[in-house]
């Protein structure tokens, strides 16, 4: 195990014996099942499992538990009066603090409301909320009654929401009147109403609406209900249902390189084990920690590290509703100062944006409470890492660049404070039990130093169970490409110390500000349009967003070419969401294709990045001249 000497941090001796790292690593290597069972014992089980992974590929089979019990009820006796959740709005007066006891009451009330509207175990409940406490409360309420939550990101368009609701066959939606993004109002309820116009009339029975600003929103008699009065009137106790370890806890839709977004299913026992273990070790979780993960609840980071991980460990979570730079760029640093935040987990996009504001802004705040700084979702440059370490961490905090994915449930490759120190831009080492490998072009494992496709050999408890209603697709995407391995879709390099450096996606997934967008997702919605004959979406490097989407369009009728870029932007915004709108759209005569008719994305990426030559061997193209025409059509 390596530990860079540049840091002088204490080893986390306060941690219980299970966290004696070297022993754990050895145990994980020699007897993985025993290691996984050790980790599972972190949870409170109604019936403890007797084995880790069985022959049918099921984790902790026979074990029975409830995720809400683990996140809330189990803490009532020891820490009922400790803060579980702090919510802070944009103005300092807008705040809410819930102890574990209060959170328990709120969750029971919400769960009683859901039951009253007929939600049963196994039903899917859609949650589309801004960053308010009710987001976490709604997730936990679903878990309490065994309903499967599916949180929908606030930035999705009405059509994207409709697609997901239809796929999951949800009957009830929890939403808000509006959300607040700086000076703007985001119309949550109106977006849901618009989504419903794309769905069969009997799809949704109930919409529960949280009033955030008490905006006047249209309410349909019999179907739409204001949530707050229902919650106040509901009983504040309700027993937890008993769930099997492999019962689904939630669905989360994510984009891949092909087709529509897929409903990734996470189970209960394995997922929770992994979320709680990883939050504990990667953030060196201690009593009294105030944990602020800035992710939207609609992404996996929000599930594992806003909600389930820290709450399972009895931490205090902070939810902030507002943008990093509004009303001024000091806003988030003042939140850290005000609540004495100890652990701050955010994305490189946020770090880059705040870095641009200069060192004086955070310099004016007391950030001494910080102990661990985390980054996730996209590669972090050396410059941004060093700024985070120096200016925010004041050269004394651990920086953990955590690599993982929606499908992995929790962090997989990451520094561990006091044990594996971070270095700029390196994800460093897999956590104990995580069996990362690099595969070469021939599909063989690369030993020692080298670069290849990042795969996982042995399964781990946090791995998604499947894709909703499509297990064959799960097998095809993740398990078939390299038989015997889980395929991550990322490339990585391993250095002489065995440390991993993520090099980015090897498939056609574009990562814009940490938002995962399938190129096929964009191409499919554009190709449906009658003005567009053909198109290709690619990602190119972008200084602020990490990557930006660039689209090449071949018009059906060149006379209408001028209106196409704006038209295409509107289509993407309407059908996917504003976050996916292309940065540049080029209307071109044709696309570079192989003789078998496949788009050659490698060339499009080069052209979109402004390269004028060095295109390599063009003899495989059906029409090599097309490159000249493309260069003319894309002046940069
Ligand atoms: O390409 C990797 C990138 O984000 C992808 C996963 O996206 P998503 O499922 O939306 O989950 C994001 C939050 C876990 C990965 O395949 N990625 C994630 N973390 C890192 C990263 N790339 C580089 N460094 C990271 N730390």
Short mmCIF file of C-alpha atoms in Angstrom, two decimals, residues 286-569:
data_model
loop_
_atom_site.label_atom_id
_atom_site.label_comp_id
_atom_site.label_asym_id
_atom_site.label_seq_id
_atom_site.Cartn_x
_atom_site.Cartn_y
_atom_site.Cartn_z
CA UNK A 286 -16.31 10.65 12.08
CA UNK A 287 -18.80 11.49 14.78
CA UNK A 288 -20.07 15.02 14.36
CA UNK A 289 -19.19 15.29 10.67
CA UNK A 290 -21.22 17.65 8.55
CA UNK A 291 -21.30 16.12 5.11
CA UNK A 292 -22.09 18.26 2.10
CA UNK A 293 -22.40 16.51 -1.23
CA UNK A 294 -23.53 19.07 -3.80
CA UNK A 295 -24.94 16.57 -6.32
CA UNK A 296 -28.52 16.74 -7.51
CA UNK A 297 -30.60 13.94 -6.00
CA UNK A 298 -31.46 12.95 -9.55
CA UNK A 299 -27.98 11.48 -10.09
CA UNK A 300 -26.42 8.47 -8.44
CA UNK A 301 -24.07 10.68 -6.41
CA UNK A 302 -27.15 12.22 -4.81
CA UNK A 303 -28.49 8.78 -3.93
CA UNK A 304 -25.32 7.31 -2.45
CA UNK A 305 -23.68 10.37 -0.92
CA UNK A 306 -26.41 12.89 -0.23
CA UNK A 307 -28.79 10.32 1.16
CA UNK A 308 -28.05 6.66 1.82
CA UNK A 309 -24.31 6.54 2.57
CA UNK A 310 -23.97 9.31 5.16
CA UNK A 311 -27.33 8.59 6.77
CA UNK A 312 -26.55 4.89 7.17
CA UNK A 313 -23.40 6.00 8.99
CA UNK A 314 -25.31 8.34 11.30
CA UNK A 315 -23.88 11.49 9.75
CA UNK A 316 -25.39 14.93 9.37
CA UNK A 317 -26.14 15.80 5.76
CA UNK A 318 -26.37 19.27 4.32
CA UNK A 319 -28.59 20.08 1.36
CA UNK A 320 -28.20 23.47 -0.24
CA UNK A 321 -30.73 24.76 -2.74
CA UNK A 322 -28.97 27.20 -4.99
CA UNK A 323 -26.20 27.78 -7.47
CA UNK A 324 -22.52 28.09 -6.53
CA UNK A 325 -22.13 31.67 -7.75
CA UNK A 326 -25.42 33.25 -6.84
CA UNK A 327 -25.93 35.89 -5.54
CA UNK A 328 -22.13 36.07 -5.58
CA UNK A 329 -19.24 33.61 -5.91
CA UNK A 330 -18.72 33.40 -2.14
CA UNK A 331 -22.10 31.82 -1.51
CA UNK A 332 -20.99 28.17 -1.16
CA UNK A 333 -17.90 29.01 0.87
CA UNK A 334 -20.10 30.91 3.31
CA UNK A 335 -22.32 27.85 3.64
CA UNK A 336 -19.24 25.79 4.59
CA UNK A 337 -18.22 28.46 7.09
CA UNK A 338 -21.69 28.78 8.60
CA UNK A 339 -22.27 25.07 9.20
CA UNK A 340 -18.66 24.08 9.87
CA UNK A 341 -18.83 21.56 7.03
CA UNK A 342 -16.21 18.83 7.44
CA UNK A 343 -16.58 16.96 4.16
CA UNK A 344 -17.30 18.62 0.85
CA UNK A 345 -17.99 16.51 -2.23
CA UNK A 346 -18.50 18.23 -5.59
CA UNK A 347 -17.67 18.06 -9.29
CA UNK A 348 -14.72 19.37 -11.31
CA UNK A 349 -17.18 21.61 -13.19
CA UNK A 350 -18.06 23.41 -9.97
CA UNK A 351 -14.40 23.58 -8.95
CA UNK A 352 -13.41 25.07 -12.34
CA UNK A 353 -16.20 27.65 -12.18
CA UNK A 354 -15.33 28.76 -8.64
CA UNK A 355 -11.61 28.72 -9.35
CA UNK A 356 -12.21 31.31 -12.07
CA UNK A 357 -13.50 33.73 -9.43
CA UNK A 358 -10.06 33.97 -7.85
CA UNK A 359 -8.54 32.99 -4.53
CA UNK A 360 -9.76 36.00 -2.57
CA UNK A 361 -13.36 34.87 -2.55
CA UNK A 362 -12.79 31.64 -0.58
CA UNK A 363 -9.88 33.35 1.14
CA UNK A 364 -12.34 35.61 2.92
CA UNK A 365 -14.10 32.63 4.54
CA UNK A 366 -13.11 30.46 7.46
CA UNK A 367 -12.87 27.02 5.90
CA UNK A 368 -10.96 25.43 8.76
CA UNK A 369 -13.69 22.94 9.52
CA UNK A 370 -12.99 21.12 6.24
CA UNK A 371 -11.15 17.82 6.48
CA UNK A 372 -11.94 15.90 3.28
CA UNK A 373 -12.57 17.33 -0.20
CA UNK A 374 -14.04 15.06 -2.85
CA UNK A 375 -14.37 15.29 -6.61
CA UNK A 376 -16.52 13.12 -8.84
CA UNK A 377 -18.15 12.71 -12.22
CA UNK A 378 -15.45 13.72 -14.69
CA UNK A 379 -11.69 13.98 -14.90
CA UNK A 380 -10.21 16.73 -12.73
CA UNK A 381 -7.22 18.56 -14.20
CA UNK A 382 -4.01 18.95 -12.21
CA UNK A 383 -4.65 22.69 -12.03
CA UNK A 384 -8.15 22.31 -10.58
CA UNK A 385 -7.00 19.57 -8.16
CA UNK A 386 -4.17 21.73 -6.89
CA UNK A 387 -6.42 24.74 -6.48
CA UNK A 388 -8.92 22.64 -4.52
CA UNK A 389 -6.13 21.32 -2.31
CA UNK A 390 -4.36 24.64 -1.78
CA UNK A 391 -7.06 27.30 -1.77
CA UNK A 392 -10.03 25.40 -0.36
CA UNK A 393 -8.18 22.73 1.64
CA UNK A 394 -5.48 25.19 2.78
CA UNK A 395 -2.86 22.50 2.12
CA UNK A 396 -4.14 20.38 4.96
CA UNK A 397 -7.24 18.54 3.71
CA UNK A 398 -7.36 15.21 1.98
CA UNK A 399 -8.47 15.45 -1.63
CA UNK A 400 -10.21 12.34 -2.92
CA UNK A 401 -10.80 12.07 -6.66
CA UNK A 402 -13.38 9.30 -6.68
CA UNK A 403 -14.03 7.22 -9.78
CA UNK A 404 -17.29 5.33 -10.11
CA UNK A 405 -20.54 5.17 -12.10
CA UNK A 406 -24.31 4.95 -11.78
CA UNK A 407 -24.02 1.21 -12.32
CA UNK A 408 -21.36 0.64 -9.65
CA UNK A 409 -23.59 2.00 -6.86
CA UNK A 410 -20.70 3.59 -5.00
CA UNK A 411 -17.07 4.67 -5.21
CA UNK A 412 -14.74 2.06 -6.72
CA UNK A 413 -11.32 3.65 -7.20
CA UNK A 414 -10.27 6.43 -4.88
CA UNK A 415 -7.74 7.72 -2.42
CA UNK A 416 -8.50 6.92 1.23
CA UNK A 417 -7.55 9.60 3.78
CA UNK A 418 -4.52 8.69 5.81
CA UNK A 419 -4.02 5.47 3.88
CA UNK A 420 -3.85 6.16 0.15
CA UNK A 421 -3.19 9.85 -0.41
CA UNK A 422 -4.44 11.50 -3.55
CA UNK A 423 -2.27 12.96 -6.24
CA UNK A 424 -3.50 15.38 -8.89
CA UNK A 425 -5.77 13.71 -11.44
CA UNK A 426 -5.22 10.14 -10.22
CA UNK A 427 -8.11 8.01 -9.02
CA UNK A 428 -5.34 5.96 -7.31
CA UNK A 429 -6.31 2.51 -6.00
CA UNK A 430 -9.37 0.28 -6.05
CA UNK A 431 -11.08 -0.11 -2.67
CA UNK A 432 -10.61 -3.47 -0.90
CA UNK A 433 -12.43 -6.21 -2.76
CA UNK A 434 -12.65 -4.23 -6.01
CA UNK A 435 -10.88 -6.29 -8.60
CA UNK A 436 -10.04 -3.74 -11.29
CA UNK A 437 -8.21 -4.87 -14.42
CA UNK A 438 -7.10 -3.28 -17.67
CA UNK A 439 -7.77 -5.14 -20.88
CA UNK A 440 -5.85 -4.62 -24.09
CA UNK A 441 -7.22 -4.51 -27.62
CA UNK A 442 -6.91 -8.31 -27.75
CA UNK A 443 -9.09 -8.64 -24.65
CA UNK A 444 -6.19 -9.88 -22.52
CA UNK A 445 -5.34 -8.50 -19.11
CA UNK A 446 -2.51 -5.98 -19.01
CA UNK A 447 -0.23 -6.56 -16.05
CA UNK A 448 1.80 -3.84 -14.38
CA UNK A 449 2.10 -0.47 -16.06
CA UNK A 450 -0.05 0.10 -19.10
CA UNK A 451 -3.19 1.51 -20.58
CA UNK A 452 -6.39 -0.25 -21.58
CA UNK A 453 -10.09 -0.65 -21.05
CA UNK A 454 -11.10 -0.58 -17.39
CA UNK A 455 -13.05 -3.67 -16.34
CA UNK A 456 -13.94 -5.40 -13.07
CA UNK A 457 -13.17 -9.07 -12.70
CA UNK A 458 -15.00 -10.14 -9.55
CA UNK A 459 -18.47 -8.77 -8.79
CA UNK A 460 -18.95 -6.41 -5.83
CA UNK A 461 -22.06 -5.76 -3.72
CA UNK A 462 -22.89 -2.31 -5.10
CA UNK A 463 -23.17 -3.44 -8.70
CA UNK A 464 -26.56 -2.75 -10.31
CA UNK A 465 -28.86 -5.75 -10.36
CA UNK A 466 -30.00 -5.23 -13.90
CA UNK A 467 -31.77 -2.89 -16.30
CA UNK A 468 -35.48 -2.44 -15.69
CA UNK A 469 -37.48 -4.88 -17.81
CA UNK A 470 -34.44 -5.71 -19.90
CA UNK A 471 -31.94 -8.03 -18.31
CA UNK A 472 -30.74 -9.12 -21.74
CA UNK A 473 -29.61 -5.54 -22.37
CA UNK A 474 -27.78 -5.45 -19.04
CA UNK A 475 -25.89 -8.59 -20.04
CA UNK A 476 -25.20 -7.18 -23.49
CA UNK A 477 -23.89 -3.78 -22.39
CA UNK A 478 -21.88 -4.68 -19.33
CA UNK A 479 -21.07 -8.37 -19.34
CA UNK A 480 -20.91 -9.50 -22.96
CA UNK A 481 -18.22 -7.13 -24.35
CA UNK A 482 -15.48 -8.89 -22.35
CA UNK A 483 -16.73 -12.27 -21.14
CA UNK A 484 -15.93 -12.81 -17.47
CA UNK A 485 -15.66 -9.08 -16.74
CA UNK A 486 -17.87 -6.08 -16.04
CA UNK A 487 -17.13 -3.49 -18.74
CA UNK A 488 -17.05 0.09 -17.42
CA UNK A 489 -16.94 1.98 -20.73
CA UNK A 490 -13.90 3.90 -19.45
CA UNK A 491 -10.27 3.70 -20.37
CA UNK A 492 -7.50 3.95 -17.77
CA UNK A 493 -3.75 3.92 -17.32
CA UNK A 494 -1.96 2.14 -14.49
CA UNK A 495 1.35 3.55 -13.30
CA UNK A 496 4.30 1.88 -11.65
CA UNK A 497 2.68 2.17 -8.21
CA UNK A 498 -0.42 0.41 -9.44
CA UNK A 499 -2.35 3.68 -9.37
CA UNK A 500 -5.14 4.20 -11.88
CA UNK A 501 -5.52 7.32 -14.01
CA UNK A 502 -8.87 7.50 -15.79
CA UNK A 503 -8.46 8.53 -19.42
CA UNK A 504 -12.17 8.93 -20.28
CA UNK A 505 -14.90 7.01 -22.04
CA UNK A 506 -13.94 4.55 -24.73
CA UNK A 507 -17.53 4.43 -25.99
CA UNK A 508 -19.76 7.15 -27.41
CA UNK A 509 -20.86 8.64 -24.12
CA UNK A 510 -20.29 12.39 -23.78
CA UNK A 511 -19.67 13.87 -20.33
CA UNK A 512 -20.84 17.48 -20.13
CA UNK A 513 -20.24 19.04 -16.72
CA UNK A 514 -20.45 15.55 -15.24
CA UNK A 515 -23.77 14.86 -16.99
CA UNK A 516 -23.68 11.69 -18.98
CA UNK A 517 -25.19 12.02 -22.45
CA UNK A 518 -25.26 9.25 -25.02
CA UNK A 519 -24.37 10.44 -28.50
CA UNK A 520 -27.06 8.07 -29.80
CA UNK A 521 -29.60 9.76 -27.54
CA UNK A 522 -29.00 13.07 -29.32
CA UNK A 523 -28.73 11.51 -32.75
CA UNK A 524 -31.99 9.60 -32.30
CA UNK A 525 -34.06 12.65 -31.40
CA UNK A 526 -32.57 14.66 -34.27
CA UNK A 527 -32.90 11.88 -36.82
CA UNK A 528 -36.64 11.79 -36.14
CA UNK A 529 -36.96 15.27 -37.61
CA UNK A 530 -38.05 15.54 -41.21
CA UNK A 531 -35.59 18.34 -42.01
CA UNK A 532 -32.60 16.26 -40.95
CA UNK A 533 -31.32 13.56 -43.27
CA UNK A 534 -28.43 12.40 -41.11
CA UNK A 535 -26.52 13.53 -38.09
CA UNK A 536 -23.69 12.65 -35.73
CA UNK A 537 -23.08 13.86 -32.16
CA UNK A 538 -19.64 13.84 -30.60
CA UNK A 539 -17.91 15.30 -27.55
CA UNK A 540 -14.89 17.61 -27.70
CA UNK A 541 -12.84 19.03 -24.81
CA UNK A 542 -14.27 22.21 -23.26
CA UNK A 543 -12.40 24.38 -20.76
CA UNK A 544 -15.34 24.84 -18.37
CA UNK A 545 -17.68 21.92 -19.01
CA UNK A 546 -15.07 19.21 -19.44
CA UNK A 547 -16.68 18.19 -22.69
CA UNK A 548 -19.08 19.92 -25.04
CA UNK A 549 -21.50 18.35 -27.50
CA UNK A 550 -20.92 19.06 -31.17
CA UNK A 551 -23.42 17.95 -33.78
CA UNK A 552 -22.97 17.57 -37.53
CA UNK A 553 -26.17 17.66 -39.53
CA UNK A 554 -26.84 16.78 -43.14
CA UNK A 555 -30.03 18.60 -44.21
CA UNK A 556 -32.68 16.94 -46.29
CA UNK A 557 -33.25 20.16 -48.17
CA UNK A 558 -30.28 22.52 -48.42
CA UNK A 559 -32.65 25.46 -48.87
CA UNK A 560 -33.61 25.08 -45.22
CA UNK A 561 -30.04 24.68 -43.96
CA UNK A 562 -29.83 28.10 -42.30
CA UNK A 563 -32.60 27.45 -39.84
CA UNK A 564 -31.32 24.00 -38.91
CA UNK A 565 -28.91 24.82 -36.05
CA UNK A 566 -31.53 26.69 -34.04
CA UNK A 567 -34.15 24.11 -34.91
CA UNK A 568 -31.86 21.29 -33.75
CA UNK A 569 -31.13 23.08 -30.47
#
